[in-house]
Amino acid sequence: MNIFITGGAGFIGSNFIKYILKNHADYHVYNLDALTYAGNLDSLWDVESNPHYRFIKTDIQDAGALDEILAPGSDAVVNFAAESHVDRSILDPQAFTHTNVLGTHVLLEAARRAGVKKFVQVSTDEVYGTLGSTGYFTEESPLLPNSPYSASKAGADCIVRAYHETYSMDVNITRCSNNYGPYQFPEKLIPLMVINALHDKPLPVYGDGQNIRDWLHVEDHCQAIDLVLHNGRPGEVYNVGGHNERTNLQIVQSILSELGKPESLIQFVEDRLGHDRRYAIDATKIRNELGWTPRYTFEDGLRETIRWYVDHRDWWENVQSGEYRKYYEQQYGSRLGARS
Ligand code: NAD
Ligand code: TYD
């Protein structure tokens, strides 16, 4: 099988490439990534010389480049490429429409032209909006996105769906809850808090810290995408989540406890605009249809992930480039004041 993985230099994409090369050693994997601030080839050091792996620097908005790369009749495209951080989408929303909506459309159209046999769109539970204190998102929940990020992902999902309905393209959409694990960019909650704690810097918790996310280890997500890629019914959406609901404050407290750092590092800061209160996934469909079950318990996965960041200082020091420092200052400078 020839698989074209877009956004493969990011957090989930790089983990997925390794998952595929490990579990399907005869497949050929092409990593198409524009290498934005979030793309990092260091995350792929261990597969770089694998003859079944190839990196091609590509922007998914570049139709001409995609036409050259996607060989006619290729087996699959798995689209991870995206602007993925909600806080950045509040600071610069249009970049999200360009890559997530337009980029997905350009890629989908190129895949259609090339007669690609399967197109998997890696989406998010955030397209469903926010939940109250009870209930779960199912595949039938309405799309009610609240951030420019989730709105752009919902827009992409609608275009992918339309290509199935209109052109009978074999597409699938996966909607997963929050991921954690190795190689996640340090702007996201878990790595950001681990790294700040290691530096004895304040841990900026938005609002009252009671927002709930449903956490899933990245490897469990990769397994789900692999199952959808091979066995997903054409046109279907699959939710992915492991029933690990935690408040942000609980996450931060667990990190501090694991690292032996004091809770006095926690600082409650101004809330995120439009901050969704709770996400929780009903993953019955993928479990029943495709036999997916997560392998990690949250406690083991979180402990292992914290250790990974402790042991891979070089990786995160490298990605904390000038661009990241500028973003951190813009996002947290006035929130944390002199203590940052
Ligand atoms: P990430 O930000 O770590 O990586 C995104 C990758 O896409 C980077 O390598 C970047 O260089 C690349 N990219 C960005 N714009 C591009 C473009 N125009 N052309 C080609 N490449 C481009 O993101 P992630 O956390 O790995 O998320 C991957 C996908 O999974 C996203 O589509 C995201 O919406 C979805 N998702 C993420 C989570 C999560 O918790 N992280 C949960 C559910 C779904
Ligand atoms: P994040 O990792 O950005 O993922 P998402 O917004 O896609 O769920 O944030 C997870 C939760 O953590 C979210 O409720 C916002 C919160 N959060 C903080 O409280 N402080 C922070 O510095 C960050 C980055 C996130």
Short mmCIF file of N, CA and C and ligand atoms in Angstrom, two decimals, residues 7 9-13 32-36 38-39 58-61 80-82 84 99 122-124 149 153 176-179 184 188 221, ligand 1:
data_model
loop_
_atom_site.label_atom_id
_atom_site.label_comp_id
_atom_site.label_asym_id
_atom_site.label_seq_id
_atom_site.Cartn_x
_atom_site.Cartn_y
_atom_site.Cartn_z
N GLY A 7 0.95 16.48 7.00
CA GLY A 7 1.15 16.92 8.39
C GLY A 7 1.90 15.89 9.22
N ALA A 9 4.91 15.72 10.04
CA ALA A 9 6.00 16.20 10.91
C ALA A 9 5.44 16.81 12.20
N GLY A 10 4.12 16.74 12.37
CA GLY A 10 3.50 17.25 13.59
C GLY A 10 3.38 16.15 14.63
N PHE A 11 2.66 16.46 15.69
CA PHE A 11 2.54 15.55 16.83
C PHE A 11 1.90 14.21 16.45
N ILE A 12 0.65 14.24 16.01
CA ILE A 12 -0.04 12.96 15.78
C ILE A 12 0.46 12.32 14.48
N GLY A 13 0.71 13.15 13.45
CA GLY A 13 1.19 12.62 12.18
C GLY A 13 2.49 11.85 12.32
N LEU A 32 3.94 14.35 3.60
CA LEU A 32 3.83 15.66 2.94
C LEU A 32 3.56 16.71 4.00
N ASP A 33 4.52 17.57 4.26
CA ASP A 33 4.37 18.55 5.34
C ASP A 33 5.03 19.86 4.92
N ALA A 34 4.37 20.97 5.26
CA ALA A 34 4.91 22.29 4.89
C ALA A 34 5.95 22.76 5.89
N LEU A 35 6.13 22.04 6.99
CA LEU A 35 7.06 22.43 8.06
C LEU A 35 6.77 23.85 8.55
N THR A 36 5.58 24.05 9.08
CA THR A 36 5.27 25.30 9.78
C THR A 36 5.98 25.24 11.13
N ALA A 38 4.98 24.21 13.74
CA ALA A 38 4.61 22.99 14.47
C ALA A 38 5.20 21.73 13.84
N GLY A 39 5.81 21.86 12.68
CA GLY A 39 6.36 20.68 12.00
C GLY A 39 7.83 20.53 12.32
N THR A 58 5.79 19.87 1.34
CA THR A 58 4.64 20.21 0.50
C THR A 58 3.61 20.98 1.32
N ASP A 59 3.04 22.00 0.72
CA ASP A 59 1.91 22.70 1.32
C ASP A 59 0.63 22.11 0.73
N ILE A 60 -0.32 21.74 1.58
CA ILE A 60 -1.55 21.11 1.04
C ILE A 60 -2.40 22.10 0.24
N GLN A 61 -2.01 23.36 0.25
CA GLN A 61 -2.74 24.33 -0.59
C GLN A 61 -2.15 24.42 -2.00
N PHE A 80 -3.59 14.90 8.18
CA PHE A 80 -3.37 15.47 9.51
C PHE A 80 -3.02 16.95 9.42
N ALA A 81 -2.62 17.43 8.24
CA ALA A 81 -2.08 18.79 8.12
C ALA A 81 -3.13 19.80 8.57
N ALA A 82 -2.73 20.65 9.49
CA ALA A 82 -3.67 21.66 9.99
C ALA A 82 -2.95 22.66 10.86
N SER A 84 -3.48 23.80 14.37
CA SER A 84 -4.20 22.95 15.35
C SER A 84 -4.39 23.57 16.73
N THR A 99 -5.45 27.03 5.81
CA THR A 99 -4.92 25.66 5.79
C THR A 99 -6.03 24.63 6.00
N VAL A 122 -8.58 13.58 9.35
CA VAL A 122 -8.42 13.49 10.81
C VAL A 122 -8.99 14.77 11.41
N SER A 123 -10.18 14.62 11.98
CA SER A 123 -10.86 15.78 12.54
C SER A 123 -10.86 15.70 14.07
N THR A 124 -11.74 16.43 14.68
CA THR A 124 -11.68 16.61 16.13
C THR A 124 -13.08 16.64 16.74
N TYR A 149 -10.68 27.72 15.23
CA TYR A 149 -10.07 26.42 14.93
C TYR A 149 -11.16 25.38 14.65
N LYS A 153 -12.23 23.31 11.16
CA LYS A 153 -12.24 21.84 11.05
C LYS A 153 -13.63 21.36 10.62
N CYS A 176 -11.62 12.80 17.08
CA CYS A 176 -11.00 12.31 18.31
C CYS A 176 -10.98 13.41 19.38
N SER A 177 -10.94 12.95 20.62
CA SER A 177 -10.80 13.87 21.75
C SER A 177 -9.34 14.29 21.90
N ASN A 178 -9.04 15.05 22.95
CA ASN A 178 -7.67 15.58 23.15
C ASN A 178 -6.65 14.46 23.27
N ASN A 179 -5.57 14.60 22.51
CA ASN A 179 -4.48 13.63 22.54
C ASN A 179 -3.36 14.10 23.46
N GLN A 184 4.46 16.10 21.36
CA GLN A 184 3.42 17.13 21.22
C GLN A 184 4.06 18.50 21.41
N LYS A 188 0.67 23.16 23.82
CA LYS A 188 -0.55 22.47 24.28
C LYS A 188 -0.46 22.18 25.78
N HIS A 221 -5.03 6.69 19.49
CA HIS A 221 -5.62 7.41 18.35
C HIS A 221 -5.08 6.83 17.03
P1 NAD B 1 0.34 19.74 14.97
O1 NAD B 1 0.09 21.21 15.03
O2 NAD B 1 1.29 19.14 15.94
O3 NAD B 1 0.88 19.37 13.51
C1 NAD B 1 0.34 19.89 12.35
C2 NAD B 1 1.28 19.57 11.19
O4 NAD B 1 0.69 20.07 9.98
C3 NAD B 1 2.66 20.25 11.32
O5 NAD B 1 3.68 19.32 11.03
C4 NAD B 1 2.62 21.35 10.27
O6 NAD B 1 3.90 21.65 9.72
C5 NAD B 1 1.70 20.74 9.23
N1 NAD B 1 1.03 21.76 8.40
C6 NAD B 1 0.39 22.89 8.81
N2 NAD B 1 -0.07 23.56 7.74
C7 NAD B 1 0.25 22.83 6.64
C8 NAD B 1 0.02 22.98 5.26
N3 NAD B 1 -0.64 24.06 4.77
N4 NAD B 1 0.47 22.02 4.42
C9 NAD B 1 1.14 20.94 4.89
N5 NAD B 1 1.41 20.76 6.19
C10 NAD B 1 0.96 21.68 7.06
O7 NAD B 1 -1.08 19.06 15.04
P2 NAD B 1 -1.52 17.67 15.72
O8 NAD B 1 -1.83 17.90 17.14
O9 NAD B 1 -0.57 16.62 15.31
O10 NAD B 1 -2.91 17.44 14.98
C11 NAD B 1 -2.96 16.74 13.73
C12 NAD B 1 -4.39 16.69 13.27
O11 NAD B 1 -5.21 16.04 14.24
C13 NAD B 1 -5.02 18.08 13.05
O12 NAD B 1 -5.78 18.03 11.88
C14 NAD B 1 -5.90 18.28 14.27
O13 NAD B 1 -7.01 19.07 13.96
C15 NAD B 1 -6.31 16.84 14.59
N6 NAD B 1 -6.60 16.56 16.01
C16 NAD B 1 -5.70 16.90 16.98
C17 NAD B 1 -5.99 16.57 18.32
C18 NAD B 1 -5.00 16.89 19.41
O14 NAD B 1 -5.34 16.72 20.59
N7 NAD B 1 -3.79 17.33 19.12
C19 NAD B 1 -7.17 15.91 18.64
C20 NAD B 1 -8.07 15.58 17.61
C21 NAD B 1 -7.76 15.90 16.30
#
